[in-house]
mmCIF file of N, CA and C in Angstrom:
data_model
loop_
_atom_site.group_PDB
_atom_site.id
_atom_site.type_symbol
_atom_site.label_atom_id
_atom_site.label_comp_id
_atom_site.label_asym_id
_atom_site.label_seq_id
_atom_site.Cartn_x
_atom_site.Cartn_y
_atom_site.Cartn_z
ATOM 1 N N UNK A 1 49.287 -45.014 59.309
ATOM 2 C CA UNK A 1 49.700 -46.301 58.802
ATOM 3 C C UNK A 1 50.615 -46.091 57.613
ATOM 4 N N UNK A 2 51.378 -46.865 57.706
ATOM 5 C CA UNK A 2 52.653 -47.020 56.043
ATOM 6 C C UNK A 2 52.635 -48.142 55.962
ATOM 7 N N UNK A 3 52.618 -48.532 54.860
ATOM 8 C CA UNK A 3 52.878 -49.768 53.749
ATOM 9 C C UNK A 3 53.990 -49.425 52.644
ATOM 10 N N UNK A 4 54.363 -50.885 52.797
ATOM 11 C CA UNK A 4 55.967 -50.958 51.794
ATOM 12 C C UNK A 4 56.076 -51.800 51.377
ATOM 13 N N UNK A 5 56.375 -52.230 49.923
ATOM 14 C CA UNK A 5 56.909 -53.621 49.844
ATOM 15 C C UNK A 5 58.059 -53.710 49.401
ATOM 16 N N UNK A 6 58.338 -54.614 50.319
ATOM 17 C CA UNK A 6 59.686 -55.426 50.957
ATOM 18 C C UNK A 6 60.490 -55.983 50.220
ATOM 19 N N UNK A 7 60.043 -57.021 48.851
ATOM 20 C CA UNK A 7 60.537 -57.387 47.774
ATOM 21 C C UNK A 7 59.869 -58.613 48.239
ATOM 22 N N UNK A 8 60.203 -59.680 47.419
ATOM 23 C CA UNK A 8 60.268 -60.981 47.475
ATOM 24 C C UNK A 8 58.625 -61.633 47.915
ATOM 25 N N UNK A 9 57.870 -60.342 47.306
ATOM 26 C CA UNK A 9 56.239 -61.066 47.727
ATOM 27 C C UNK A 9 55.962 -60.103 48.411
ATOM 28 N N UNK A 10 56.607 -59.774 49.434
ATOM 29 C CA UNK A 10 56.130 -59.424 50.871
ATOM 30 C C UNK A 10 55.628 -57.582 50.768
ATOM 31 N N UNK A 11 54.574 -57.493 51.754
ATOM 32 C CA UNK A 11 54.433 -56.285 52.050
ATOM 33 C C UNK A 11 54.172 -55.996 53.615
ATOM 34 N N UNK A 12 54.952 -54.664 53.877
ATOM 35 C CA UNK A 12 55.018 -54.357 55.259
ATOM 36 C C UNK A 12 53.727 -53.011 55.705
ATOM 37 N N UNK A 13 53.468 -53.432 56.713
ATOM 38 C CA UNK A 13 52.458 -52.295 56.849
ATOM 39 C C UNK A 13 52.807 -52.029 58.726
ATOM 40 N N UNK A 14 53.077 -50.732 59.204
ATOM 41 C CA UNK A 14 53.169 -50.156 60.151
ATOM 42 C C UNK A 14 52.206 -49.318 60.579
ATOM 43 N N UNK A 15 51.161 -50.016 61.682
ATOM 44 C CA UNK A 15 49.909 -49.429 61.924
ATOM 45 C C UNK A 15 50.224 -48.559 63.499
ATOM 46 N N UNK A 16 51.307 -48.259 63.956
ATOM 47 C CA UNK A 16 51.514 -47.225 65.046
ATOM 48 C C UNK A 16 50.689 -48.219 66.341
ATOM 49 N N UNK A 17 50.609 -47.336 67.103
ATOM 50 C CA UNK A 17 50.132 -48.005 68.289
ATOM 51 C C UNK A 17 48.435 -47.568 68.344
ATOM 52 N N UNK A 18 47.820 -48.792 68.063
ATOM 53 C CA UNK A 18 46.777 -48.904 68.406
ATOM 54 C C UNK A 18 46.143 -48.861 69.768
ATOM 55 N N UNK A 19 44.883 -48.418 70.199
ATOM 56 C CA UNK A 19 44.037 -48.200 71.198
ATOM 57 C C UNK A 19 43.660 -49.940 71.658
ATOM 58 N N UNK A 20 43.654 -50.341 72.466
ATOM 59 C CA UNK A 20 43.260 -51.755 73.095
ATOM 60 C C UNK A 20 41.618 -51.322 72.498
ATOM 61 N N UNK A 21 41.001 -52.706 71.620
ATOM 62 C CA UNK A 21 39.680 -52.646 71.136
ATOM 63 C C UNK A 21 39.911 -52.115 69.683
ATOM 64 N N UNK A 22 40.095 -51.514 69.216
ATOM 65 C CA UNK A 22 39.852 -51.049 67.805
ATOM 66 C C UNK A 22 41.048 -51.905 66.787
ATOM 67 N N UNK A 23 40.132 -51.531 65.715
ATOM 68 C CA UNK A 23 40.426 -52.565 64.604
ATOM 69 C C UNK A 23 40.882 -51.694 63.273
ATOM 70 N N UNK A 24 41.810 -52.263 62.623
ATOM 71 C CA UNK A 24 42.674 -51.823 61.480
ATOM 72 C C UNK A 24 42.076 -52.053 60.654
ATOM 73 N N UNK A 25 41.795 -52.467 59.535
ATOM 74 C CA UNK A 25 41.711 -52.813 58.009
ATOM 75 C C UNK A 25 42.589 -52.594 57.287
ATOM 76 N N UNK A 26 43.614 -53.353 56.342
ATOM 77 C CA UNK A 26 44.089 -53.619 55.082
ATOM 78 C C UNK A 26 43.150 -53.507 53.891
ATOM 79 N N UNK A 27 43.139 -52.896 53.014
ATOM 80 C CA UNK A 27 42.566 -53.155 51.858
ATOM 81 C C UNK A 27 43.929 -53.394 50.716
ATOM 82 N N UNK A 28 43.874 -54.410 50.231
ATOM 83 C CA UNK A 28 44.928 -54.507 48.909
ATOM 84 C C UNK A 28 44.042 -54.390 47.546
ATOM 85 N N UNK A 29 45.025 -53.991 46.932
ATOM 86 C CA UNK A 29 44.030 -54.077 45.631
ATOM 87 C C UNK A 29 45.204 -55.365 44.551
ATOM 88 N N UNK A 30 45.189 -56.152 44.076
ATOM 89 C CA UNK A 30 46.368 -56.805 43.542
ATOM 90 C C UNK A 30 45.336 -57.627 42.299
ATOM 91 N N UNK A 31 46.359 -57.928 41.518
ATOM 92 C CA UNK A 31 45.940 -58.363 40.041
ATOM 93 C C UNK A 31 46.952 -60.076 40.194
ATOM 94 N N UNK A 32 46.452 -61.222 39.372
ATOM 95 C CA UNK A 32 47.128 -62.491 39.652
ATOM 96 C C UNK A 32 47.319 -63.019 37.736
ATOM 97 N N UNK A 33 48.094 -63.549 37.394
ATOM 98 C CA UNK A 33 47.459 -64.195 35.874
ATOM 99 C C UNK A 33 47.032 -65.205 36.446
ATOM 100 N N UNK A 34 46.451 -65.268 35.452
ATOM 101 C CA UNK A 34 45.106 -66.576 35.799
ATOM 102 C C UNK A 34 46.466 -67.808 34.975
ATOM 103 N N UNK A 35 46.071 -68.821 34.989
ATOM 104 C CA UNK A 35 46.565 -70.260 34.064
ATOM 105 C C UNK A 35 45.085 -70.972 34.224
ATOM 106 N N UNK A 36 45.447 -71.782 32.998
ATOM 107 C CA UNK A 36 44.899 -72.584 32.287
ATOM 108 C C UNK A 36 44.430 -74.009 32.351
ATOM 109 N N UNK A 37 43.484 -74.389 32.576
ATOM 110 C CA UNK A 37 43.612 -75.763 32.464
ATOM 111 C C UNK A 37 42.385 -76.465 31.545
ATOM 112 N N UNK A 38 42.345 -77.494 31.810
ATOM 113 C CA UNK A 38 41.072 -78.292 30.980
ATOM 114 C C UNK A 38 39.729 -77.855 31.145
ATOM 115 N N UNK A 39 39.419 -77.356 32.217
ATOM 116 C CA UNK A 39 38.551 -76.468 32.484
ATOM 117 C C UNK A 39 37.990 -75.187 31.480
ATOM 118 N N UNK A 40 39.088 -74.001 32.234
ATOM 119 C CA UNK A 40 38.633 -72.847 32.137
ATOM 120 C C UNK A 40 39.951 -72.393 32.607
ATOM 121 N N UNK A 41 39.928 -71.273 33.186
ATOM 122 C CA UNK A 41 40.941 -70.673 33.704
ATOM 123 C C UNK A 41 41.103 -70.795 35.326
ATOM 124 N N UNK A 42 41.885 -70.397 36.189
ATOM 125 C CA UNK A 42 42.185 -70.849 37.618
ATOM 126 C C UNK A 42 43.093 -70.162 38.374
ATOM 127 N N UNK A 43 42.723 -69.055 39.428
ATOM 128 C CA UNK A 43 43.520 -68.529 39.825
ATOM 129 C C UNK A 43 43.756 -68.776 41.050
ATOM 130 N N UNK A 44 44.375 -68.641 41.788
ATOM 131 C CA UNK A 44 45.552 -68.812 43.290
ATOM 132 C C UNK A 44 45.635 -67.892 43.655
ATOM 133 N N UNK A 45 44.867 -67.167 45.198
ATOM 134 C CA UNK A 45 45.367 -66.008 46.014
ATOM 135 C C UNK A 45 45.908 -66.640 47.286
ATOM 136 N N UNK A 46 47.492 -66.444 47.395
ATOM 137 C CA UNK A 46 48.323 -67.354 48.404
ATOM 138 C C UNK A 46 47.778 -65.947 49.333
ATOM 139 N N UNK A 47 47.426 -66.975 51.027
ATOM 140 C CA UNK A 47 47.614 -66.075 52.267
ATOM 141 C C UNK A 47 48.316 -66.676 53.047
ATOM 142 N N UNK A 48 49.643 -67.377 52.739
ATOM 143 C CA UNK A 48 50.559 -68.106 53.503
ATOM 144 C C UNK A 48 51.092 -66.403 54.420
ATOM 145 N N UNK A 49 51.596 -66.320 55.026
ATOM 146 C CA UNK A 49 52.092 -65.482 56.166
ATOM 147 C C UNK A 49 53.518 -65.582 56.790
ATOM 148 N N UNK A 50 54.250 -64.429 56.559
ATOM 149 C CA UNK A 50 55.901 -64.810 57.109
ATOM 150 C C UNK A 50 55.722 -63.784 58.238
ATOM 151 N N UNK A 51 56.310 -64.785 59.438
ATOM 152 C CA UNK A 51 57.218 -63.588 60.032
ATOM 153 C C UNK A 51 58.010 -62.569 60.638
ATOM 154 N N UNK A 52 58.553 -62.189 61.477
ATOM 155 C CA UNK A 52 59.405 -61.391 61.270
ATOM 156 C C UNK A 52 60.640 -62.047 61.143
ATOM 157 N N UNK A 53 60.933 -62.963 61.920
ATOM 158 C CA UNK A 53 62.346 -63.911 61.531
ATOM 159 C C UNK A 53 62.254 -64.831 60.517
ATOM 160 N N UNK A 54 61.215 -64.386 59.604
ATOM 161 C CA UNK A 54 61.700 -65.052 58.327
ATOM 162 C C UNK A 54 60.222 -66.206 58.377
ATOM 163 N N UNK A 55 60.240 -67.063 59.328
ATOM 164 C CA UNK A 55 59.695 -67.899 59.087
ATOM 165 C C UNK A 55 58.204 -68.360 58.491
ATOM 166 N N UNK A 56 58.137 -68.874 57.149
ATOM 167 C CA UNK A 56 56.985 -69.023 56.658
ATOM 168 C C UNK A 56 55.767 -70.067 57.345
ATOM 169 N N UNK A 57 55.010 -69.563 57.215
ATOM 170 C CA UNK A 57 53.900 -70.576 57.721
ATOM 171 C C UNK A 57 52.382 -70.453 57.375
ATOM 172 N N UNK A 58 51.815 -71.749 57.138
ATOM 173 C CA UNK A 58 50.203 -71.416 57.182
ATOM 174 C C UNK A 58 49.124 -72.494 57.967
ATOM 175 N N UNK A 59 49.925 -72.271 58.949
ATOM 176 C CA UNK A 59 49.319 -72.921 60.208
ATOM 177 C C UNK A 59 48.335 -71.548 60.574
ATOM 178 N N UNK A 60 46.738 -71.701 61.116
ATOM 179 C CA UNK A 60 46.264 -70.950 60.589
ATOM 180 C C UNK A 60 44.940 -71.427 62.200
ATOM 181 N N UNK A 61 46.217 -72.010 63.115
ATOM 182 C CA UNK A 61 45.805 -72.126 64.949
ATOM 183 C C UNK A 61 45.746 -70.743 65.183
ATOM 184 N N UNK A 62 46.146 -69.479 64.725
ATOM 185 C CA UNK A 62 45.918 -68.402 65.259
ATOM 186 C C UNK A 62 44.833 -67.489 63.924
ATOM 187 N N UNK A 63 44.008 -68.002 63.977
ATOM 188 C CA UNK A 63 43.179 -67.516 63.096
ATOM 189 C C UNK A 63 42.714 -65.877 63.482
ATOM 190 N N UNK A 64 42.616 -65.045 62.430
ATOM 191 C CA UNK A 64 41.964 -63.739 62.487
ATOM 192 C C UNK A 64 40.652 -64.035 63.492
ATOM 193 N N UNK A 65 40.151 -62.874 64.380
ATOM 194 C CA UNK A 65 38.728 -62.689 64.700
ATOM 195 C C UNK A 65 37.882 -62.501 63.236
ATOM 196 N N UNK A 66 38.365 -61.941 62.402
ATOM 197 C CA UNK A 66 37.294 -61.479 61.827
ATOM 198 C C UNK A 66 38.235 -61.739 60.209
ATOM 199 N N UNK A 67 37.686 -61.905 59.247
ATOM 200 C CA UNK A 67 38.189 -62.830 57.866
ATOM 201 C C UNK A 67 37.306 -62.224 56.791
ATOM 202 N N UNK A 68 37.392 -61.388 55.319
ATOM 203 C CA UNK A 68 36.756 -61.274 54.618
ATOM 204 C C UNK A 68 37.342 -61.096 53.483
ATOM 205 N N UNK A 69 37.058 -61.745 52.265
ATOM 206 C CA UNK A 69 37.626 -62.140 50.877
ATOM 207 C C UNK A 69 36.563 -62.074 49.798
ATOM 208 N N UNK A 70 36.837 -61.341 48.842
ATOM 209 C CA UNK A 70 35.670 -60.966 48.360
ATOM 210 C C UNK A 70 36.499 -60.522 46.794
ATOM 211 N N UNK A 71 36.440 -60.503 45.751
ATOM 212 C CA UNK A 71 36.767 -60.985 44.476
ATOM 213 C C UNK A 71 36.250 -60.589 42.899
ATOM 214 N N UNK A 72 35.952 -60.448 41.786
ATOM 215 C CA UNK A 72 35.105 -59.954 40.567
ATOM 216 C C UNK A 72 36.188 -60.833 39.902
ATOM 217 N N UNK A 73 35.012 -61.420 38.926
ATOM 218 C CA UNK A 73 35.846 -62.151 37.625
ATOM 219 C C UNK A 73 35.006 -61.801 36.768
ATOM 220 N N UNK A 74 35.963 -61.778 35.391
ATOM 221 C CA UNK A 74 35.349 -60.709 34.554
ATOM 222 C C UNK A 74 36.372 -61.365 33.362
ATOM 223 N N UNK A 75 35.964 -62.011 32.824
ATOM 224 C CA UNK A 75 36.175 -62.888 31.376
ATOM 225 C C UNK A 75 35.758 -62.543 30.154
ATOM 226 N N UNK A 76 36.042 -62.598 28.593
ATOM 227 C CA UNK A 76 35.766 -62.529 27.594
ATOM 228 C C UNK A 76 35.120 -63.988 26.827
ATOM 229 N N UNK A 77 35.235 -64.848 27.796
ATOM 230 C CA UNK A 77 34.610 -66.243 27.047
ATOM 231 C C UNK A 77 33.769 -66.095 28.730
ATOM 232 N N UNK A 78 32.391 -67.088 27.824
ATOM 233 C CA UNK A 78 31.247 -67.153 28.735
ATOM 234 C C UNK A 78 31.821 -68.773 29.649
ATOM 235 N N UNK A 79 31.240 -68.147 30.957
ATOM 236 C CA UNK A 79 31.569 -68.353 32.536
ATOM 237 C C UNK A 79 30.560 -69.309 32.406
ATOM 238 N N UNK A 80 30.906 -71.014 32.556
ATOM 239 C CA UNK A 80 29.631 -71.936 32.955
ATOM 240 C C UNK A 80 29.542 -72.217 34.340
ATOM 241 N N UNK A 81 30.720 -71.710 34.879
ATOM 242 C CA UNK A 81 30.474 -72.211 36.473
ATOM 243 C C UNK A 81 31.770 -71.827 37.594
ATOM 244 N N UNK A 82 31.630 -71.715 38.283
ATOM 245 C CA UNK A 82 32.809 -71.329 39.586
ATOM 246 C C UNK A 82 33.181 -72.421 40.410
ATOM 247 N N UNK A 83 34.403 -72.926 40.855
ATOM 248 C CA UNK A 83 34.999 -73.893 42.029
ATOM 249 C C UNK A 83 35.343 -73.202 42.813
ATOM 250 N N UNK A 84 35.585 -73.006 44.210
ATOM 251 C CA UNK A 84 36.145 -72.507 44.845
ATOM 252 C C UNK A 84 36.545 -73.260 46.058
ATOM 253 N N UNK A 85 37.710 -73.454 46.848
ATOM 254 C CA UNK A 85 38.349 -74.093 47.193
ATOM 255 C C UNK A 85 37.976 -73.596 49.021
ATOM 256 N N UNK A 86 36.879 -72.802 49.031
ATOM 257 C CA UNK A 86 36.364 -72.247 50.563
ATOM 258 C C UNK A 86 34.825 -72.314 50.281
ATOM 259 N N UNK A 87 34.623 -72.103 51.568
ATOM 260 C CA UNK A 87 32.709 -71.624 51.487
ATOM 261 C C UNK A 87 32.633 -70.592 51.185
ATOM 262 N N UNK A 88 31.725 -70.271 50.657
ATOM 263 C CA UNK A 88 31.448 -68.440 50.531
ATOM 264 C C UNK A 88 30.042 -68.211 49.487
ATOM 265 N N UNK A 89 29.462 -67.095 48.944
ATOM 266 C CA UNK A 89 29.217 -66.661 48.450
ATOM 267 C C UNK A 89 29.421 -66.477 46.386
ATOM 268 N N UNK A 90 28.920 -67.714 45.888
ATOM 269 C CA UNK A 90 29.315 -67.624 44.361
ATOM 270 C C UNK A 90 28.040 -66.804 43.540
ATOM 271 N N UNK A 91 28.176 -66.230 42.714
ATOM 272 C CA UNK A 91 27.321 -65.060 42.226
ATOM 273 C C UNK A 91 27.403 -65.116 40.478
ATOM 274 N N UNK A 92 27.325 -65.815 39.616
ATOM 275 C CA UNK A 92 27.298 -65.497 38.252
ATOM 276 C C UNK A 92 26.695 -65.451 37.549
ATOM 277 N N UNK A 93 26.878 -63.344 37.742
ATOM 278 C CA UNK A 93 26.049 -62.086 37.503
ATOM 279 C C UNK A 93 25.944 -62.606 35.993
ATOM 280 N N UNK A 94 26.151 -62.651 35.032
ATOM 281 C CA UNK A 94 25.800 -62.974 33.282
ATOM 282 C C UNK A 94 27.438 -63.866 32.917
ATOM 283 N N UNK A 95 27.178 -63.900 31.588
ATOM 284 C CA UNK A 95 28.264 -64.763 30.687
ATOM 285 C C UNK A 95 29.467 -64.466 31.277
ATOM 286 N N UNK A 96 29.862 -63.495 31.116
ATOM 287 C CA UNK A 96 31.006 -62.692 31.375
ATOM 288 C C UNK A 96 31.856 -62.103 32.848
ATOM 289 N N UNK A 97 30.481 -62.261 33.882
ATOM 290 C CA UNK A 97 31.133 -61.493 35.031
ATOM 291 C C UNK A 97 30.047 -62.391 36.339
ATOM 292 N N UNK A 98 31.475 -62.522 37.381
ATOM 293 C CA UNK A 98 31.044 -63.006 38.842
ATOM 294 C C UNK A 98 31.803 -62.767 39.943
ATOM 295 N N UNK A 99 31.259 -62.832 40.967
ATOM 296 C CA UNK A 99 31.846 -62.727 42.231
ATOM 297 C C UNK A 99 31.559 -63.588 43.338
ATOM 298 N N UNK A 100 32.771 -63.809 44.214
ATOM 299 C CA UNK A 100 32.792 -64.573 45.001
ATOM 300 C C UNK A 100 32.950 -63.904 46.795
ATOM 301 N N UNK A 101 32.677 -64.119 47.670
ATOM 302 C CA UNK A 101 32.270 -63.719 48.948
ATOM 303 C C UNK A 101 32.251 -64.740 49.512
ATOM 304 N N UNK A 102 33.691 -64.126 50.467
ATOM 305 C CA UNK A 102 33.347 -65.425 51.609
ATOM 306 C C UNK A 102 33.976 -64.490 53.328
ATOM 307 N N UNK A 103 33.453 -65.151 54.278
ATOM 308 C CA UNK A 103 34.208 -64.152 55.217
ATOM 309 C C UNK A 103 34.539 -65.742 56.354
ATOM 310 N N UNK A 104 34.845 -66.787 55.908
ATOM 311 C CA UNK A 104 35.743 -68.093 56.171
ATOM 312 C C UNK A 104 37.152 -67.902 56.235
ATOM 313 N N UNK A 105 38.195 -67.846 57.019
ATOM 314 C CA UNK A 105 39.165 -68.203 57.007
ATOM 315 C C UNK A 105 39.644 -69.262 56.317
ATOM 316 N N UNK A 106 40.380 -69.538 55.073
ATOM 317 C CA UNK A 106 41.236 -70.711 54.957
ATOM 318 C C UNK A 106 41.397 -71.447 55.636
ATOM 319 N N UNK A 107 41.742 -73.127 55.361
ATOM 320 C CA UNK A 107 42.206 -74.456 56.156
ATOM 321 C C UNK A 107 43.594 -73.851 55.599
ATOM 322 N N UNK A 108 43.523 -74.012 54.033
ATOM 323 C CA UNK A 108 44.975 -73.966 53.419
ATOM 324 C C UNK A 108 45.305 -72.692 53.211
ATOM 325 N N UNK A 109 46.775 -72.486 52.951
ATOM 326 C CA UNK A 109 47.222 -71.489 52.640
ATOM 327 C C UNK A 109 46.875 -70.625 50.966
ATOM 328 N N UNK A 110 45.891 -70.756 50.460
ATOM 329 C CA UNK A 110 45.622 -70.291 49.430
ATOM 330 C C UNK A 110 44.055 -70.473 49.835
ATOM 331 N N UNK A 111 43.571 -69.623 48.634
ATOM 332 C CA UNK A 111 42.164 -69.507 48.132
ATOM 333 C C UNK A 111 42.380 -69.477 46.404
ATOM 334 N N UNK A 112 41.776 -70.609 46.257
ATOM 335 C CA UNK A 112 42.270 -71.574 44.723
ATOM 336 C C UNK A 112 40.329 -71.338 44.161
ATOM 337 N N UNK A 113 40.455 -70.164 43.160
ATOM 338 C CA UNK A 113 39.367 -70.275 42.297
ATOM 339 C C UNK A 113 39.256 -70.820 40.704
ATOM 340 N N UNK A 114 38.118 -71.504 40.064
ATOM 341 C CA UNK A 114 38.509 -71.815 39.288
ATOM 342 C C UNK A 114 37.114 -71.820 38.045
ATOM 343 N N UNK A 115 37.222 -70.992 36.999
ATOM 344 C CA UNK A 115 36.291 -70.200 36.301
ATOM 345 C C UNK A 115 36.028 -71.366 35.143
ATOM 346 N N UNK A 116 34.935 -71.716 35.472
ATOM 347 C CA UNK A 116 34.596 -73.036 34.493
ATOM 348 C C UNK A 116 33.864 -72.296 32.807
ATOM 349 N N UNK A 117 34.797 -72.711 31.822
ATOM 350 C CA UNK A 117 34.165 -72.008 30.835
ATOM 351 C C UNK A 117 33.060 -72.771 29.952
ATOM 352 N N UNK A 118 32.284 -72.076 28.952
ATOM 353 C CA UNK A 118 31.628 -73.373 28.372
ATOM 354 C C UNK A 118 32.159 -73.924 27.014
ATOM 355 N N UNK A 119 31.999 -74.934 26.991
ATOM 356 C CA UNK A 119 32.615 -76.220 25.900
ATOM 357 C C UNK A 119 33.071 -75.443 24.744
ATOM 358 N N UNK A 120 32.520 -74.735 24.228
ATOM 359 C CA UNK A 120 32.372 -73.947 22.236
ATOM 360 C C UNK A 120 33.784 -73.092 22.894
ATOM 361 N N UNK A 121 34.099 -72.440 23.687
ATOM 362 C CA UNK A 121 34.868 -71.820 24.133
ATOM 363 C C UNK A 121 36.189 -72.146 24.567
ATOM 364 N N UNK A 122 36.720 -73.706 24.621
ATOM 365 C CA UNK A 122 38.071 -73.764 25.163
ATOM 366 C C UNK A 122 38.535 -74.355 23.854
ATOM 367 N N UNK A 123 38.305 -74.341 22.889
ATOM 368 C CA UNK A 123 39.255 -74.500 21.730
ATOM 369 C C UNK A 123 39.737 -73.098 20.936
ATOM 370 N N UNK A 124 39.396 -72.176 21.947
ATOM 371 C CA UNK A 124 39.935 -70.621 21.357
ATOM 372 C C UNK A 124 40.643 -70.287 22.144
ATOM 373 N N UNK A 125 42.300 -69.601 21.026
ATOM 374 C CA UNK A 125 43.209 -69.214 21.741
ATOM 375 C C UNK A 125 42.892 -68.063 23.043
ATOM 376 N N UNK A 126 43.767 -67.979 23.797
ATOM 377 C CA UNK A 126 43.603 -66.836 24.791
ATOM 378 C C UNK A 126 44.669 -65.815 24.469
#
């Protein structure tokens, strides 16, 4: 397998010719800035999908067999609570650190999390 990225977002991965039945795995490892809101903080992992002639889409009628998204948040102001914009798995391990698990495919083209902080805590700069 080779992986490349392409520019403009995109990454290419060339998995050779597979055996009819067996299964690949991707693992990415990628970092997002978080933004801000009235909340807490809120991050966006887009799985919109291009492709090869370009065309973007997250029509999502051809869904994966198999779907798994899985996550660590890990903050310096204490964590009162998690949103998450799928079903899955919310976990918040102490003040500071949680994880999320889900093996749901998206409706939408993102998976929109959002790290609820507590009150004493959003009047301090970040």
């Amino acid at each position: 397998m080779l992986g490349e990225d392409i520019g403009n977002g995109l990454s290419s991965f060339h998995l050779g010719n597979l055996p009819a039945g067996k299964t690949a795995e991707i693992h990415l490892k990628v970092s997002f800035f978080a933004d801000i809101n009235e909340n807490g903080y809120y991050y966006k992992f887009p799985l919109t999908h291009r492709y090869q002639n370009g065309a973007v889409t997250s029509d999502y009628s051809d869904n994966p067999e198999s779907f798994h998204f899985a996550t660590t948040i890990k903050t310096q102001r204490d964590i009162q609570d998690l949103k998450v914009s799928v079903d899955g798995t919310k976990d918040v391990k102490d003040a500071h650190n949680a994880t999320f698990v889900t093996n749901n495919p998206p409706a939408k083209d993102a998976i929109v999390i959002e790290t609820h902080i507590k009150d004493e805590d959003k009047n301090i700069a970040i």
